XYZ file of C-alpha atoms in Angstrom:
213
model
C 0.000 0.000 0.000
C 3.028 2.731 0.508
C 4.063 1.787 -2.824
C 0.608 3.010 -4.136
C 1.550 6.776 -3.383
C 4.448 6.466 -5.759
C 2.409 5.595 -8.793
C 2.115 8.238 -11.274
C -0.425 6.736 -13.544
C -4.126 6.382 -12.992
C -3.770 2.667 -13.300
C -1.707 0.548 -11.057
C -0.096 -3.206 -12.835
C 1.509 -5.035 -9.355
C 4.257 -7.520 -10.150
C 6.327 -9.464 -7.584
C 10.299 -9.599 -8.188
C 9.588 -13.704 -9.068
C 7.048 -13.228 -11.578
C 7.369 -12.063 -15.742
C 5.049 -10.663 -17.787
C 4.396 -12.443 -21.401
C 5.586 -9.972 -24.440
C 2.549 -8.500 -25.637
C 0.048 -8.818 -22.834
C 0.773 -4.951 -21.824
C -0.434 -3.912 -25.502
C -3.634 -5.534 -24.806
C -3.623 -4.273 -21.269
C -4.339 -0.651 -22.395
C -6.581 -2.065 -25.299
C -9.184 -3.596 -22.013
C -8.244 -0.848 -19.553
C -10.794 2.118 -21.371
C -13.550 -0.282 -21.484
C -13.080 -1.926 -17.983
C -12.608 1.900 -16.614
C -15.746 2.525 -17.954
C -18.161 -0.060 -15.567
C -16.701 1.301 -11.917
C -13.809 1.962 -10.233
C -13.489 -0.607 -8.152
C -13.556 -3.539 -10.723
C -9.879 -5.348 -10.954
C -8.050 -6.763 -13.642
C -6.967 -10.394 -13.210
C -3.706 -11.537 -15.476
C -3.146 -15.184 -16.121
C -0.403 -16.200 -13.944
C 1.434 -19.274 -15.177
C 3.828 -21.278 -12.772
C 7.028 -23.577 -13.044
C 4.292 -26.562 -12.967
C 2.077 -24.546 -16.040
C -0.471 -24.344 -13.593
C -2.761 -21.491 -14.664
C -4.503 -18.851 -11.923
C -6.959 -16.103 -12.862
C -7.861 -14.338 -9.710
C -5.391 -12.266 -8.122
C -6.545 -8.831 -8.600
C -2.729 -7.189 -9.768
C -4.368 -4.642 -11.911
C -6.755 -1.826 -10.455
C -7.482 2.160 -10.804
C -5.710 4.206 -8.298
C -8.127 6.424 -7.913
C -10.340 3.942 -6.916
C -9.420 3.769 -3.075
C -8.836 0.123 -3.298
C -6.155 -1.420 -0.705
C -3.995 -4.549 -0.540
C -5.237 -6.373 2.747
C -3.011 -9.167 4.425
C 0.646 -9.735 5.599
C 1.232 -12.226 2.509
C -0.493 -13.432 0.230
C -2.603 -10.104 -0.242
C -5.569 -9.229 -1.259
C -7.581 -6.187 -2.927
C -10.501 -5.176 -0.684
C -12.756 -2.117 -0.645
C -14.941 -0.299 2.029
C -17.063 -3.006 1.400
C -14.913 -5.915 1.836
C -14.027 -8.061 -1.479
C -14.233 -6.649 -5.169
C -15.406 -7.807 -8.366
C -12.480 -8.605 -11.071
C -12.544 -9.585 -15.079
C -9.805 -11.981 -15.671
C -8.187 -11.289 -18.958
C -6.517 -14.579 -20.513
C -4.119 -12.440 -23.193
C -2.554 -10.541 -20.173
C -0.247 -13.252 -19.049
C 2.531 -13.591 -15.976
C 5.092 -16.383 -15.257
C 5.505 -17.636 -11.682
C 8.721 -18.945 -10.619
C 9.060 -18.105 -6.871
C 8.540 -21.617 -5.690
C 11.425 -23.663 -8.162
C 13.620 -24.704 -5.725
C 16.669 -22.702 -7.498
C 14.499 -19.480 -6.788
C 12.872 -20.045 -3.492
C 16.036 -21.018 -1.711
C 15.339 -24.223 0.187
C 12.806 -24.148 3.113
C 13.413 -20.583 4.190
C 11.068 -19.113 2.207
C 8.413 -21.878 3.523
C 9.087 -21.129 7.051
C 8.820 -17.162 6.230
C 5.221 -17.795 4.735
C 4.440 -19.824 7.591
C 5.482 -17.510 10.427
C 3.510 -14.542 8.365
C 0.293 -16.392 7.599
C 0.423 -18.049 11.572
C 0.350 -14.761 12.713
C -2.786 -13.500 9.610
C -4.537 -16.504 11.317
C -3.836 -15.404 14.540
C -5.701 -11.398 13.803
C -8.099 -13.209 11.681
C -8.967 -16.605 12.590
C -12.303 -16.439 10.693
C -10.666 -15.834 7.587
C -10.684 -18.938 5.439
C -7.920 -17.748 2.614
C -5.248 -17.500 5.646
C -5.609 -21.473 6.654
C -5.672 -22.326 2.908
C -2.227 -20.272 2.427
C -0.963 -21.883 5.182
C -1.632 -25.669 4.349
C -0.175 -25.140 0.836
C 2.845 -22.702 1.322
C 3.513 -25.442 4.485
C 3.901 -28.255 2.645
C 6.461 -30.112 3.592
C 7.298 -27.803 6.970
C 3.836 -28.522 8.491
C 2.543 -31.974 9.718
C 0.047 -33.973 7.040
C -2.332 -33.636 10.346
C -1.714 -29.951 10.780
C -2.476 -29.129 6.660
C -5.612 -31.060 6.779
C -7.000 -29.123 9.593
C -6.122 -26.182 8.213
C -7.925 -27.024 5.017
C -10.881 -28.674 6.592
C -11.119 -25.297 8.865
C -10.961 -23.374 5.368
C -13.856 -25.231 3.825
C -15.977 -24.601 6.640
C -15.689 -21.236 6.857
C -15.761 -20.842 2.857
C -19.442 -22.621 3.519
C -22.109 -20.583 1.213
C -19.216 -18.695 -0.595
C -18.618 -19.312 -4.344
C -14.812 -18.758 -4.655
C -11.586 -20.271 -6.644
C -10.104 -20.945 -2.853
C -13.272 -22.969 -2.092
C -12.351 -25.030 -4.623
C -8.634 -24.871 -4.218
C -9.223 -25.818 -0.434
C -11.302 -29.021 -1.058
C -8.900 -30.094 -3.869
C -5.731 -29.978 -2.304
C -7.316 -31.641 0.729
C -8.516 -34.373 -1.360
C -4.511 -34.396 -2.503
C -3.139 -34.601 0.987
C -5.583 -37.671 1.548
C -4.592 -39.042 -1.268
C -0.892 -38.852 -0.599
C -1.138 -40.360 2.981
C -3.086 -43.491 1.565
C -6.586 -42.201 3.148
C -8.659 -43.502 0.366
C -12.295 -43.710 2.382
C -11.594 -39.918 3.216
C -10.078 -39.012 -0.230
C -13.385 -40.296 -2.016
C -15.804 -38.347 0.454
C -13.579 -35.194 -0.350
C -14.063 -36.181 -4.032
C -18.018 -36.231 -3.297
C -17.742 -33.312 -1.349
C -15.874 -31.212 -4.340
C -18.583 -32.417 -6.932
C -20.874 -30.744 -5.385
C -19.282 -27.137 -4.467
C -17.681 -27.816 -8.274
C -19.282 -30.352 -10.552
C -17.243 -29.028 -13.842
C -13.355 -29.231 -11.392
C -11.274 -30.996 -13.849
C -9.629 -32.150 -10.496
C -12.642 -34.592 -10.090
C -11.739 -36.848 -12.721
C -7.880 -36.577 -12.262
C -8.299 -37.732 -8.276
C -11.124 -40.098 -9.386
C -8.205 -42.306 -11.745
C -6.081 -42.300 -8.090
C -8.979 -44.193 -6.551
């Protein structure tokens, strides 16, 4: 948020030191930015972000008005929230990002694990209704935290996500359904798998955890 009063622009493009934009996504940037300035300010532009694994993500709101009064909430991991609380966004799939901040040449080993950790213990800690802080924490602790310790974080994440229609719903229940998986809990793994059909019955996940079973 500091960095905000050092933009001189009227629109604000956030981009972490680990991440790239694609050649040619900032040409059709400005092509979407007149028409998406013209439905309110406080609507965010999502980039594809693309990491080492070619995973795709669509909502992390990098790209907003400055005028609009919008704020990054959250000691990692953050977040775009109004005086409302949470904002609408259009993801754009020709503005594209690379993600390479957790290849184990970039990340350096487990220290930045146990950073995330420490910071999103202590989010959970101010804000232990929050659901996206106990997601964060099972998957940035993989491998740090105990399997036992990531599942409850996720199954705490789900429950509070109850009645909400978001990507980290969906993330939650699918990477729980991967840590069952992984520790040989097939009876919970195909209850998850129930369980994400119906907060997500088009997840591609369901069929890839399905041929696990």
């Amino acid at each position: 948020n500091k960095c905000l009063s050092y933009a001189t622009n009227e629109w604000v493009f956030l981009i972490d030191a680990d991440e790239q934009v694609i050649p040619g996504s900032i040409i059709v940037l400005r092509e979407y930015i007149w028409f998406v300035s013209q439905l309110e300010d406080t609507v965010s532009i999502c980039p594809v972000f693309t990491d080492a694994n070619y995973h795709p993500t669509w909502a992390l709101t990098w790209i907003f008005c400055k005028s609009s009064g919008l704020k990054y909430h959250g000691r990692i991991h953050e977040h775009l929230v109004g005086e409302s609380g949470d904002i609408r966004y259009i993801s754009l799939v020709n503005v594209k990002l690379i993600h390479d901040g957790y290849i184990e040449s970039v990340k350096g080993g487990k220290e930045k694990q146990e950073r995330n950790v420490r910071l999103l213990e202590r989010q959970i800690q101010a804000e232990p209704e929050n659901p996206r802080w106990h997601f964060f924490l099972a998957r940035d602790g993989r491998g740090v935290l105990s399997v036992d310790k990531s599942i409850a974080s996720l199954k705490k994440a789900v429950h509070l996500f109850a009645g909400q229609e978001t990507v980290l719903k969906i993330k939650s229940q699918s990477l729980l359904i991967n840590f069952f998986l992984e520790s040989g809990n097939l009876r919970d793994a195909k209850s998850a798998i129930h369980d994400l059909r119906l907060i997500s019955p088009t997840c591609s996940d369901i069929k890839y955890y399905e041929a696990f079973i």
